Coordinates of C-alpha atoms in Angstrom, one line a residue:
Chain A
M30 CA -10.6 17.9 11.7
F31 CA -10.5 18.3 15.5
G32 CA -9.3 14.7 15.8
L33 CA -6.0 15.7 14.2
V34 CA -5.3 18.3 16.8
K35 CA -6.4 16.0 19.6
G36 CA -4.0 13.4 18.3
L37 CA -1.2 15.9 18.2
G38 CA -2.0 16.8 21.8
I39 CA -1.8 13.1 22.9
T40 CA 1.6 12.6 21.3
L41 CA 2.9 15.8 22.8
K42 CA 1.8 14.7 26.2
N43 CA 3.4 11.3 25.6
M44 CA 6.8 12.9 25.3
T45 CA 6.9 13.7 29.0
K46 CA 5.8 10.3 30.2
P47 CA 8.3 7.9 31.7
K48 CA 10.1 5.6 29.3
V49 CA 9.0 2.0 29.2
T50 CA 12.3 0.6 27.8
Y51 CA 14.9 -1.3 29.8
S52 CA 18.6 -0.6 29.4
Y53 CA 19.0 -4.4 29.3
P54 CA 22.6 -5.3 28.5
D55 CA 23.8 -2.4 30.8
E56 CA 21.5 -3.3 33.7
P57 CA 20.4 -6.9 34.2
L58 CA 16.7 -7.5 34.2
E59 CA 15.1 -8.3 37.6
M60 CA 13.2 -11.5 37.1
P61 CA 10.2 -12.3 39.2
D62 CA 10.4 -15.1 41.7
R63 CA 9.1 -18.4 40.2
F64 CA 11.1 -17.5 37.1
R65 CA 12.7 -20.7 35.6
G66 CA 16.3 -19.8 35.1
I67 CA 19.6 -21.8 35.0
Q68 CA 19.7 -24.4 37.8
H69 CA 21.9 -24.2 40.8
F70 CA 23.2 -27.6 42.1
D71 CA 24.3 -28.4 45.6
P72 CA 26.3 -31.7 45.7
E73 CA 26.1 -31.8 49.5
K74 CA 22.4 -32.4 49.3
C75 CA 22.2 -34.8 46.4
I76 CA 21.4 -38.4 47.2
V77 CA 21.9 -39.7 43.7
C78 CA 18.3 -40.8 43.4
N79 CA 18.4 -40.2 39.6
Q80 CA 14.9 -38.8 39.6
C81 CA 15.9 -35.6 37.9
A82 CA 17.6 -37.5 35.1
R83 CA 14.5 -39.7 34.7
I84 CA 11.9 -37.0 34.7
C85 CA 13.8 -34.8 32.3
P86 CA 11.8 -34.6 29.1
T87 CA 14.8 -33.8 26.9
D88 CA 17.3 -36.1 28.7
C89 CA 19.7 -33.3 29.2
I90 CA 20.8 -34.4 32.7
T91 CA 23.5 -37.0 33.1
L92 CA 24.8 -37.9 36.5
T93 CA 27.0 -40.6 38.1
G94 CA 27.3 -41.4 41.7
K95 CA 29.9 -43.3 43.7
K96 CA 29.9 -45.2 47.0
H97 CA 30.0 -43.1 50.1
P98 CA 33.6 -42.5 51.1
D99 CA 32.7 -43.3 54.7
P100 CA 32.2 -47.1 54.7
E101 CA 29.9 -46.9 57.8
K102 CA 27.3 -44.9 55.9
K103 CA 24.8 -46.3 53.4
G104 CA 23.9 -44.8 50.0
K105 CA 25.9 -42.9 47.4
V106 CA 27.4 -39.4 46.8
I107 CA 27.3 -37.5 43.6
D108 CA 30.4 -37.8 41.4
T109 CA 29.5 -36.0 38.2
Y110 CA 26.5 -34.0 37.3
D111 CA 26.1 -32.4 33.9
I112 CA 23.3 -30.5 32.3
N113 CA 23.4 -29.9 28.5
F114 CA 21.9 -26.5 27.9
E115 CA 21.7 -27.1 24.2
I116 CA 18.6 -29.2 24.9
C117 CA 17.5 -28.2 28.4
I118 CA 14.1 -26.5 28.1
L119 CA 14.2 -25.1 31.7
C120 CA 10.9 -26.8 32.4
D121 CA 11.6 -26.9 36.2
L122 CA 10.6 -30.6 36.4
C123 CA 14.0 -31.6 37.8
T124 CA 13.7 -29.2 40.6
E125 CA 10.1 -30.2 41.2
V126 CA 11.0 -33.8 41.6
C127 CA 14.2 -33.4 43.6
P128 CA 13.4 -34.7 47.1
T129 CA 16.3 -32.9 48.8
E130 CA 16.2 -29.7 46.8
A131 CA 19.8 -30.3 45.6
I132 CA 18.9 -28.9 42.3
V133 CA 17.0 -25.6 42.4
M134 CA 16.2 -22.8 39.9
T135 CA 17.9 -19.4 39.9
N136 CA 16.8 -16.2 38.2
N137 CA 19.8 -16.2 35.9
Y138 CA 19.1 -16.6 32.3
E139 CA 22.1 -15.5 30.2
L140 CA 23.2 -18.5 28.2
A141 CA 24.5 -16.9 25.1
V142 CA 28.0 -18.3 24.3
Y143 CA 30.2 -18.5 21.2
S144 CA 30.6 -22.3 21.2
R145 CA 28.1 -25.1 21.6
D146 CA 30.6 -26.8 23.9
E147 CA 30.3 -24.1 26.5
L148 CA 26.6 -24.9 26.9
F149 CA 27.6 -28.2 28.5
K150 CA 27.6 -27.3 32.2
D151 CA 29.3 -29.5 34.7
L152 CA 28.8 -30.0 38.5
E153 CA 31.3 -27.3 39.4
W154 CA 29.8 -24.7 37.1
L155 CA 26.3 -25.5 38.3
H156 CA 27.4 -25.3 41.9
N157 CA 29.0 -21.9 41.4
N158 CA 25.8 -20.6 39.8
N159 CA 24.7 -19.6 43.2
T160 CA 23.3 -16.1 42.7
N161 CA 19.6 -15.1 42.5
I162 CA 18.6 -18.5 43.8
R163 CA 14.8 -18.8 43.6
V164 CA 13.1 -18.3 47.0
E165 CA 9.7 -19.7 45.9
N166 CA 9.2 -23.4 46.4
N167 CA 12.6 -23.6 48.2
S168 CA 12.5 -24.6 51.8
A169 CA 16.1 -23.8 52.4
K170 CA 15.6 -20.2 51.6
P171 CA 13.6 -18.0 54.0
K172 CA 10.6 -16.4 52.5
A173 CA 10.4 -12.7 52.3
P174 CA 8.4 -11.3 55.2
G175 CA 4.9 -10.1 54.3
G176 CA 4.6 -12.8 51.6
K177 CA 1.7 -15.1 51.2
S178 CA 1.5 -17.6 54.2
S179 CA 1.5 -21.1 53.0
Chain B
M1 CA 34.4 38.9 -6.4
N2 CA 35.2 39.0 -2.7
L3 CA 36.2 36.1 -0.5
M4 CA 32.7 35.8 1.1
M5 CA 31.3 34.7 -2.2
V6 CA 33.3 31.5 -2.0
V7 CA 33.5 30.9 1.7
G8 CA 29.8 31.7 2.4
P9 CA 28.3 28.9 0.4
V10 CA 30.8 26.4 1.6
L11 CA 30.1 27.4 5.2
L12 CA 26.4 27.1 4.5
L13 CA 26.9 23.7 3.0
F14 CA 28.6 22.6 6.2
I15 CA 25.9 24.2 8.4
V16 CA 23.3 22.3 6.3
L17 CA 25.1 19.0 6.6
G18 CA 25.4 19.5 10.3
F19 CA 21.7 20.3 10.4
V20 CA 20.9 17.2 8.4
T21 CA 23.0 15.0 10.7
Y22 CA 21.4 16.3 13.9
A23 CA 17.9 16.7 12.4
I24 CA 17.9 12.9 11.7
L25 CA 19.1 12.2 15.2
F26 CA 16.6 14.6 16.7
E27 CA 13.8 13.1 14.5
R28 CA 14.5 9.7 15.8
K29 CA 14.8 11.0 19.4
V30 CA 11.5 12.8 19.2
I31 CA 9.7 9.8 17.7
G32 CA 11.3 7.7 20.4
W33 CA 10.1 10.0 23.2
I34 CA 6.6 10.1 21.7
Q35 CA 6.5 6.3 21.7
N36 CA 7.9 6.3 25.3
R37 CA 11.3 5.1 24.1
I38 CA 14.7 6.7 24.6
G39 CA 15.7 6.7 20.9
P40 CA 19.2 6.1 19.7
N41 CA 21.7 6.2 22.6
R42 CA 24.4 3.7 21.8
V43 CA 26.8 5.5 19.4
G44 CA 28.5 8.3 21.2
P45 CA 27.2 10.1 24.2
W46 CA 23.4 10.5 24.0
G47 CA 23.6 8.9 20.6
L48 CA 25.2 12.0 19.1
L49 CA 27.3 10.0 16.6
Q50 CA 24.4 7.7 15.4
T51 CA 23.8 9.6 12.1
V52 CA 27.6 9.9 11.6
A53 CA 27.8 6.1 11.9
D54 CA 24.8 5.6 9.6
V55 CA 26.2 7.9 6.9
F56 CA 29.7 6.3 7.2
K57 CA 28.0 2.9 6.7
L58 CA 26.3 4.2 3.5
L59 CA 29.6 5.7 2.2
I60 CA 31.6 2.5 2.6
K61 CA 28.9 0.3 1.0
E62 CA 29.5 -1.2 -2.4
D63 CA 28.4 1.1 -5.2
I64 CA 25.9 -1.0 -7.2
I65 CA 24.5 0.0 -10.6
P66 CA 22.1 -2.5 -11.9
A67 CA 23.2 -4.2 -15.1
K68 CA 20.0 -3.2 -17.0
A69 CA 19.9 0.4 -15.7
D70 CA 20.6 3.4 -17.8
E71 CA 24.0 4.1 -16.3
S72 CA 24.5 7.8 -17.0
L73 CA 21.0 8.8 -16.0
F74 CA 21.3 6.6 -12.9
R75 CA 24.4 8.5 -11.9
L76 CA 22.9 11.8 -12.7
A77 CA 19.5 11.4 -10.9
P78 CA 20.8 12.0 -7.3
V79 CA 22.6 15.0 -8.4
I80 CA 19.5 16.5 -10.1
A81 CA 17.6 15.8 -6.9
F82 CA 20.2 17.4 -4.6
V83 CA 21.4 20.5 -6.4
P84 CA 18.1 22.4 -6.5
A85 CA 17.7 21.5 -2.8
F86 CA 20.8 23.4 -2.0
A87 CA 20.3 26.1 -4.7
V88 CA 17.1 27.3 -3.2
L89 CA 18.8 28.2 0.1
A90 CA 20.5 31.1 -1.8
V91 CA 17.4 33.3 -1.5
I92 CA 16.5 32.6 2.1
P93 CA 17.1 35.6 4.2
F94 CA 18.3 34.2 7.5
T95 CA 18.8 37.7 9.0
E96 CA 18.8 41.2 7.6
K97 CA 22.5 40.7 6.5
I98 CA 22.9 36.9 6.1
Q99 CA 21.4 36.3 2.7
F100 CA 23.2 35.1 -0.3
A101 CA 21.1 36.5 -3.2
D102 CA 18.6 39.2 -2.7
F103 CA 16.6 39.5 -5.9
A104 CA 13.1 40.6 -6.7
V105 CA 11.6 37.2 -7.6
G106 CA 13.0 35.3 -4.7
L107 CA 9.8 33.4 -3.9
L108 CA 9.3 32.5 -7.5
Y109 CA 12.9 31.3 -7.7
Y110 CA 12.4 29.1 -4.7
M111 CA 9.2 27.5 -6.1
A112 CA 10.6 27.1 -9.6
I113 CA 14.0 25.6 -8.6
S114 CA 12.5 23.3 -6.0
S115 CA 10.3 21.6 -8.7
I116 CA 13.4 20.5 -10.6
T117 CA 14.0 17.9 -7.8
I118 CA 10.9 16.1 -9.1
I119 CA 12.8 15.5 -12.4
G120 CA 15.6 14.0 -10.4
I121 CA 13.2 11.6 -8.7
L122 CA 11.5 10.7 -11.9
V123 CA 14.8 10.2 -13.7
G124 CA 16.0 8.0 -10.8
G125 CA 12.9 5.9 -11.0
W126 CA 13.2 5.6 -14.8
A127 CA 16.9 4.9 -15.0
S128 CA 16.7 2.1 -12.4
N129 CA 14.8 0.0 -15.0
N130 CA 12.7 -1.5 -12.3
K131 CA 8.9 -1.4 -12.3
Y132 CA 8.7 -0.6 -8.6
A133 CA 11.1 2.2 -8.9
L134 CA 9.3 3.5 -12.0
L135 CA 5.9 3.4 -10.2
G136 CA 7.4 5.0 -7.2
G137 CA 8.9 7.7 -9.2
M138 CA 5.6 8.3 -11.1
R139 CA 3.6 8.5 -7.8
S140 CA 6.2 10.8 -6.4
A141 CA 6.1 13.1 -9.4
A142 CA 2.3 13.1 -9.5
Q143 CA 2.1 13.9 -5.8
M144 CA 4.7 16.6 -5.8
I145 CA 3.3 18.4 -8.9
S146 CA -0.2 18.3 -7.5
Y147 CA 0.7 19.7 -4.2
E148 CA 2.9 22.4 -5.7
I149 CA -0.2 24.1 -7.0
P150 CA -1.9 24.7 -3.6
L151 CA 1.6 25.5 -2.2
V152 CA 2.1 28.3 -4.6
M153 CA -1.5 29.4 -4.5
S154 CA -1.4 29.7 -0.7
V155 CA 1.5 32.2 -0.8
V156 CA -0.3 34.4 -3.3
G157 CA -2.1 36.0 -0.4
I158 CA 1.2 37.1 1.1
I159 CA 2.4 38.3 -2.3
M160 CA -0.8 40.4 -2.6
S161 CA -0.3 41.9 0.9
V162 CA 3.3 42.7 0.4
G163 CA 3.2 43.6 -3.3
S164 CA 6.5 41.9 -3.8
L165 CA 8.1 38.5 -4.4
N166 CA 11.2 39.5 -2.6
L167 CA 11.6 37.5 0.5
H168 CA 13.5 40.3 2.2
E169 CA 10.6 42.6 1.7
I170 CA 8.2 40.0 2.8
V171 CA 10.0 39.7 6.2
E172 CA 10.2 43.5 6.5
A173 CA 6.4 43.7 6.0
Q174 CA 5.9 41.4 9.1
Q175 CA 7.5 43.7 11.6
K176 CA 4.2 44.4 13.3
V177 CA 2.0 41.4 12.5
W178 CA 3.2 38.0 11.3
F179 CA 1.4 36.7 8.3
I180 CA 0.3 33.6 10.3
F181 CA -2.5 35.6 11.8
P182 CA -4.1 37.4 8.9
Q183 CA -3.2 34.6 6.5
F184 CA -4.1 31.7 8.7
V185 CA -5.9 29.7 6.0
G186 CA -3.0 30.3 3.7
F187 CA -0.6 29.1 6.4
A188 CA -2.6 25.9 7.0
V189 CA -2.7 25.1 3.3
F190 CA 1.0 26.0 2.9
L191 CA 2.0 23.8 5.9
I192 CA 0.0 20.8 4.6
A193 CA 1.2 21.2 1.0
S194 CA 4.8 21.7 2.2
I195 CA 4.7 18.4 4.2
S196 CA 3.5 16.7 1.1
E197 CA 6.2 18.4 -1.0
L198 CA 8.8 17.0 1.4
N199 CA 7.3 13.5 1.0
R200 CA 7.0 13.2 4.7
T201 CA 4.4 11.4 6.8
P202 CA 1.4 11.6 6.4
F203 CA 2.1 12.1 2.7
D204 CA 5.0 9.7 2.4
L205 CA 3.3 7.5 -0.1
P206 CA 6.1 7.5 -2.6
E207 CA 8.3 5.6 -0.1
A208 CA 5.8 4.1 2.2
E209 CA 7.9 1.5 4.0
S210 CA 5.0 -0.7 5.1
E211 CA 3.3 -0.8 1.7
L212 CA 5.8 -0.5 -1.1
V213 CA 9.2 -1.9 -1.8
A214 CA 10.8 1.5 -1.4
G215 CA 9.6 3.8 -4.1
Y216 CA 11.8 5.5 -6.6
H217 CA 15.1 4.6 -4.8
V218 CA 14.7 0.8 -4.7
E219 CA 17.8 0.3 -6.7
Y220 CA 20.0 2.9 -5.0
T221 CA 22.5 2.0 -2.4
G222 CA 25.5 3.6 -0.8
F223 CA 26.3 7.3 -1.4
R224 CA 23.7 7.7 -4.2
F225 CA 21.0 6.7 -1.8
A226 CA 22.6 9.0 0.8
F227 CA 22.3 11.8 -1.7
F228 CA 18.5 11.3 -2.1
M229 CA 18.1 11.2 1.6
L230 CA 20.3 14.3 1.9
A231 CA 18.2 16.1 -0.7
E232 CA 15.1 15.3 1.3
Y233 CA 16.5 16.6 4.5
V234 CA 18.0 19.7 2.9
Y235 CA 14.4 20.4 1.7
V236 CA 13.3 20.1 5.3
F237 CA 15.8 22.8 6.1
A238 CA 14.8 24.9 3.1
M239 CA 11.0 24.5 3.7
A240 CA 11.3 25.2 7.4
S241 CA 13.3 28.4 6.6
L242 CA 10.7 29.4 4.0
T243 CA 7.8 28.9 6.3
T244 CA 9.6 31.0 8.9
V245 CA 10.3 33.7 6.4
L246 CA 6.8 33.8 5.0
Y247 CA 4.6 33.2 8.0
L248 CA 6.5 33.5 11.2
G249 CA 8.1 36.9 10.5
G250 CA 11.6 35.7 9.7
W251 CA 14.2 37.2 12.0
N252 CA 11.7 39.7 13.5
A253 CA 11.5 39.5 17.3
P254 CA 8.0 39.2 18.8
F255 CA 6.8 41.5 21.7
G256 CA 9.7 43.8 21.0
L257 CA 12.3 41.3 22.5
T258 CA 15.0 42.8 20.3
F259 CA 17.8 42.3 22.7
I260 CA 17.9 38.7 21.5
P261 CA 19.8 38.7 18.2
P262 CA 17.7 38.2 15.1
I263 CA 19.6 35.0 14.1
V264 CA 18.5 33.4 17.4
W265 CA 14.9 34.3 16.6
F266 CA 15.2 32.8 13.2
I267 CA 16.7 29.6 14.6
L268 CA 14.0 29.4 17.2
K269 CA 11.1 29.7 14.8
F270 CA 12.9 27.4 12.3
S271 CA 13.4 24.8 15.0
L272 CA 9.7 25.0 15.9
I273 CA 8.7 24.2 12.3
V274 CA 11.2 21.3 12.2
F275 CA 9.9 20.0 15.5
F276 CA 6.4 20.3 14.1
L277 CA 7.3 18.2 11.1
F278 CA 8.7 15.4 13.3
W279 CA 5.8 15.7 15.7
V280 CA 3.3 15.3 12.8
R281 CA 5.3 12.3 11.6
A282 CA 5.0 10.6 14.9
T283 CA 1.3 11.3 15.1
M284 CA -0.4 10.9 11.8
P285 CA -1.1 7.7 9.9
R286 CA -0.4 7.8 6.2
I287 CA -3.1 9.3 3.9
R288 CA -4.8 6.8 1.6
V289 CA -3.6 6.8 -2.0
D290 CA -7.1 7.3 -3.4
Q291 CA -7.6 10.3 -1.2
L292 CA -4.3 11.9 -1.9
M293 CA -5.1 13.6 -5.2
Q294 CA -8.6 14.5 -4.2
F295 CA -7.3 16.2 -1.1
A296 CA -4.9 18.4 -3.1
W297 CA -7.4 19.3 -5.8
K298 CA -10.7 19.4 -4.0
V299 CA -9.7 20.6 -0.6
L300 CA -6.4 22.4 -0.6
L301 CA -6.7 24.2 -3.9
P302 CA -10.2 25.7 -3.3
L303 CA -9.0 26.7 0.2
A304 CA -6.0 28.5 -1.2
L305 CA -8.1 30.2 -3.9
A306 CA -10.6 31.3 -1.2
N307 CA -7.7 32.7 0.8
I308 CA -6.6 34.7 -2.2
F309 CA -10.2 36.0 -2.6
I310 CA -10.6 36.8 1.1
T311 CA -7.3 38.7 1.0
A312 CA -8.3 40.7 -2.0
V313 CA -11.6 41.6 -0.3
F314 CA -10.2 42.4 3.1
K315 CA -7.5 44.6 1.5
E316 CA -10.3 47.0 0.6
I317 CA -12.0 47.1 4.0
P318 CA -10.8 50.2 5.8
V319 CA -9.9 49.0 9.4
I320 CA -9.0 45.3 8.7
G321 CA -7.3 46.3 5.5
K322 CA -4.1 47.5 7.2
F323 CA -3.3 43.9 8.3
Y324 CA -3.5 42.7 4.7

């Protein structure tokens, strides 16, 4: 019998506790660092080594390179770079394997679109996806002070 | 016949509809808060138009009557369920002046009329020609009839103290002491039985979402379904009013705080009961079906009878007798 009253007391107290819900579509969710979001691509850094396309478990990356415009220099520069987000599983392997960190993860995750075609992201789109770039495992980004020393 | 005879009930109907609209929102808000959520907040500021949107959705839905259903009974059932819910409000004295019908057997009228709703539910379950609806209707009828007995028995104590079935006189008798104090056992039995009468958690077995298909209203959609729901919430209004009148002193102000108008006191006490119903709903798990009937007949009824007996005895004891 007393348990019923006790239960009522608990629920009454619960009413004043802070809410645990997020107002998600109104306010974007802060993702933790190390979150595997949509990739950011920097064509300046890319050396067209093709490692990302080869390691990709779903073969969602297609890239083409062209000869360096400066004939003095060796190697290639990137021409097209596309990720098909219909099949990309955001596994982070492409960014792990990239020797120059030309492709890195961001904390962005909103991929809902009205057409499948829109999920085919090209070089320009990936380059412009430059917000919330992941700091962790990214030497180009300064670590936050007070973080774990590596 | 003066104008108030026509305008009054219409006004009451709109007040009740407004109450139902915001009681549903408030119920969802309270349950949300208790579960550390915000509750509905998308439609209108603070979710104020949520119920309006829900009801609008129900009203524009296709009106489906199953092919094998008994059509005339199927149409009639929501009406039978709703009309008594509104009719019982006639005897509730909201304040000394705001009361539609002040007759000698007001309490009996309430109890008698409110049981007609059971017929509406049973007819709805029968006319649907659906085994789930029929079983739900049967369960509902069994539960509501069983719990009506302790409900009526628990108020006999009050009737004995006041010596009248007139709700106005019952409130008048509570000017010094509310009946919740001398009749506490009766109040507890009444409250439990009334929650069961309202088919609300923890006694919502007739329409237990997580166990049954839906209960007696499986086949109902659109505005007929809305009518069943409306009847249910109008009963919340009626039952909260009746509890206020019987046990919380109606419009009487406690501690001599008479500068606050009586209608405000009534609304405050009434809101407290309504909040309590929502609070219980968010707290209690559903009672088991095999314990449901035993609880009514073996616990509540003996308690209510004991309450009558105690009241009768205490009435004869010199000092305590004046409270009874």
